[in-house]
XYZ file of C-alpha atoms in Angstrom:
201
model
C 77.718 121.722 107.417
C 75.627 124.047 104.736
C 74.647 122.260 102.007
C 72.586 125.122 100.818
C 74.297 125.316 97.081
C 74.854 121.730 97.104
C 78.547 121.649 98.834
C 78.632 118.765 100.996
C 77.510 116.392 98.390
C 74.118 116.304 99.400
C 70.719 115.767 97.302
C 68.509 119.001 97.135
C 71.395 120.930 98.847
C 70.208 119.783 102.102
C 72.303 120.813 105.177
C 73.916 118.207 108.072
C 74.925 118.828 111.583
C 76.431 115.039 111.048
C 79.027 113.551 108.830
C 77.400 111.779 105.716
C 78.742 110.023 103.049
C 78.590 111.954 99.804
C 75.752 110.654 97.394
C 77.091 110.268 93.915
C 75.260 109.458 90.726
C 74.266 105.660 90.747
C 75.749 105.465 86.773
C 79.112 106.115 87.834
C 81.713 103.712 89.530
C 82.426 105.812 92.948
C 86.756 106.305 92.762
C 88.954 106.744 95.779
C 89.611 109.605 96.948
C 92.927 110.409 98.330
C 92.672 114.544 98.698
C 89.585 117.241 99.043
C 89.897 120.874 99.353
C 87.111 123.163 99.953
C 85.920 126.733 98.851
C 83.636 129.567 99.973
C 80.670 127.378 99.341
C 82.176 124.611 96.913
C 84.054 121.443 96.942
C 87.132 119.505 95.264
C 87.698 115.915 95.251
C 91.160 114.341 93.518
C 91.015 110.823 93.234
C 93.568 108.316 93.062
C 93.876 108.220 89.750
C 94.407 111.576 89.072
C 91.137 112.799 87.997
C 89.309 115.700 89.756
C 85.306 116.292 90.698
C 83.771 119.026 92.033
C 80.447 120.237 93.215
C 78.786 122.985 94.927
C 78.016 126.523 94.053
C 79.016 127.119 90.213
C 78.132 130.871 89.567
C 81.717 131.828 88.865
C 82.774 129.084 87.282
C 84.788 127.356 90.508
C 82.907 124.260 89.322
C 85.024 124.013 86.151
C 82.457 121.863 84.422
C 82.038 124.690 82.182
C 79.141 126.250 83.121
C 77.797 128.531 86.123
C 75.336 126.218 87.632
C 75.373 124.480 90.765
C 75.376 120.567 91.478
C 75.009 118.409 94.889
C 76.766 115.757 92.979
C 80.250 115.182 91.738
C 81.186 116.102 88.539
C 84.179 114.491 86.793
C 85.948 117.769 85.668
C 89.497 116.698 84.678
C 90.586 115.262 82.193
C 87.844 116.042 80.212
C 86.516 114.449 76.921
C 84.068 115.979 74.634
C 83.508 114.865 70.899
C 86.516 116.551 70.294
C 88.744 115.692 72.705
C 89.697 116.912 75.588
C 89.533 120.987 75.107
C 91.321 123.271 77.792
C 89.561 126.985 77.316
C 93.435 127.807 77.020
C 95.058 124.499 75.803
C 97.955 122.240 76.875
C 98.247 118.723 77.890
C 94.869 117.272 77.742
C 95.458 114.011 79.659
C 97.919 114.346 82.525
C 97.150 113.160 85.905
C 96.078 115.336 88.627
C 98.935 115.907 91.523
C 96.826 118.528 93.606
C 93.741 120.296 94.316
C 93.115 123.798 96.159
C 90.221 126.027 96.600
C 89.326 129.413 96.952
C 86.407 131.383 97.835
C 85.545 131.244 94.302
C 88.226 129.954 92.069
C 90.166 126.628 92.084
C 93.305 125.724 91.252
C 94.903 122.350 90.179
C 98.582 121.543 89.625
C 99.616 118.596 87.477
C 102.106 115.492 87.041
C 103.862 117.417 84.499
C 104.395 120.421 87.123
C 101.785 122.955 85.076
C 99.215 125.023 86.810
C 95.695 125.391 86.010
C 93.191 127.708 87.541
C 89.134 128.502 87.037
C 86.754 130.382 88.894
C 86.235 133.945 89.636
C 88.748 136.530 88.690
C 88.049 139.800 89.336
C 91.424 140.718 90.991
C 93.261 138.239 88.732
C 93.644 135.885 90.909
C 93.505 132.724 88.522
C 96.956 134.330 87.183
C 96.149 134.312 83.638
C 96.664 137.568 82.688
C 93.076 138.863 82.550
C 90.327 139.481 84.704
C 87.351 137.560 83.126
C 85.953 134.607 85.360
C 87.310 131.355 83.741
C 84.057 128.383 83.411
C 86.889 125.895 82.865
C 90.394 124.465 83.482
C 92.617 127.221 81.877
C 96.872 126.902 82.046
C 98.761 129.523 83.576
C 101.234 130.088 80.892
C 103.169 133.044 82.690
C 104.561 130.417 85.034
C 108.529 129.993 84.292
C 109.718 129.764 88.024
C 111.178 126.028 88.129
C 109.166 123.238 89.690
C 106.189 124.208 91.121
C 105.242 121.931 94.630
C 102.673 123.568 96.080
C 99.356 125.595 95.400
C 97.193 128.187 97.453
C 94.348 130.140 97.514
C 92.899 132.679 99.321
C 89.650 135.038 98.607
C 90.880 136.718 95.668
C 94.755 135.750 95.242
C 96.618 132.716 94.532
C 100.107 131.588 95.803
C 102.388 128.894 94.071
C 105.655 127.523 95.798
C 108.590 126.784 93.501
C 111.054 123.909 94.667
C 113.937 126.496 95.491
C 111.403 128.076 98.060
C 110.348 130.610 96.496
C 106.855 131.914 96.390
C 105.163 133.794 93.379
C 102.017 135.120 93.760
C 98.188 136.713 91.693
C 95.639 138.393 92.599
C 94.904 140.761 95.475
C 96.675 140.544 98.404
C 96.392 143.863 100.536
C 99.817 145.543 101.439
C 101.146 142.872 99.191
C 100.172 141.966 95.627
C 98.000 143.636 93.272
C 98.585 141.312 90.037
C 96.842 139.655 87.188
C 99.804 137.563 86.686
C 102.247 135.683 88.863
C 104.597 137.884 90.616
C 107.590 136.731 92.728
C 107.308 137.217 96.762
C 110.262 139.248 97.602
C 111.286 137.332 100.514
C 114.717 136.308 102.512
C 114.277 132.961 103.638
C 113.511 130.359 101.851
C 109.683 129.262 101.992
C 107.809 125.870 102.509
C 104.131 126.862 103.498
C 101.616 129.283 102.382
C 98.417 130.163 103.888
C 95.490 132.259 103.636
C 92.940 133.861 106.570
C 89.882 135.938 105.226
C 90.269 138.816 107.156
């Protein structure tokens, strides 16, 4: 695929009409992976113990690392450890485990073993569900969320959609004809819901 911005895990962003194993920086002991979600033009990788990498283009901050520039090589974004500690731009639970991984066209979104939400990336519409609209350069928790047990996660251009264990579906962002929201808003629905997910178009 285009490795233009460094996506497919490439050196010097180089592009692939083949598959090819991603290259990863000889100084660090290459986990398993058991889940990888893509973007618009960046990638997530969960591995088996819970920790999550990205790579790719960085420019809004879908990178998480912190900063807006790109990489061809993973980058151990979660949990992260700095002299400090691990430091959350919004704070919570520094060291929980990883459960699941999405992407958007420019944010991502991870949910964890403790059943919190955390989003980064763009956020123009508020689709990150934090209440604001200014991009987020690292792993911020949605703190609106009170909804029950959150099971899934979703992602779309410029909204986000997280499923609750009763089947119910709240949602941020911009959704056209739908949701216009900076924070989670339940999806008025009858039936109960177990899937959500997003075209561009």
């Amino acid at each position: 695929g285009d490795g233009s911005f460094g996506q497919t895990g490439q050196q010097s962003g180089q592009s692939s009409s083949i598959l090819k194993s991603i290259i990863w920086d000889p100084f660090i002991q290459q986990p398993k992976i058991q889940s990888v979600a893509c973007g618009g033009h960046h990638t997530l990788l969960l591995d088996t113990n819970g920790h999550v990498w990205s790579f790719g283009y960085g420019k809004q901050g879908q990178l998480g690392h912190g900063e807006s520039y790109n990489v061809s090589d993973p980058q151990h974004i979660w949990p992260r450890e700095d002299e400090e500690g691990f430091a959350p731009s919004n704070g919570g639970a520094s060291d929980l485990c990883a459960k699941r991984i999405c992407a958007g066209k420019y944010h991502s979104l991870m949910l964890d073993e403790s059943g919190s939400v955390w989003s980064w990336g763009a956020n123009s519409h508020g689709q990150l569900g934090l209440g604001i609209r200014e991009n987020q350069y690292s792993p911020s928790r949605i703190a609106a969320i009170n909804m029950g047990e959150i099971i899934g996660i979703f992602a779309g251009d410029t909204v986000s959609a997280f499923l609750s264990s009763p089947g119910k579906v709240w949602v941020s962002g911009y959704w056209p004809g739908m949701v216009d929201s900076l924070d989670p808003e339940l999806l008025r629905t009858k039936n109960k819901i177990r899937e959500v997910s997003f075209g561009n178009g």
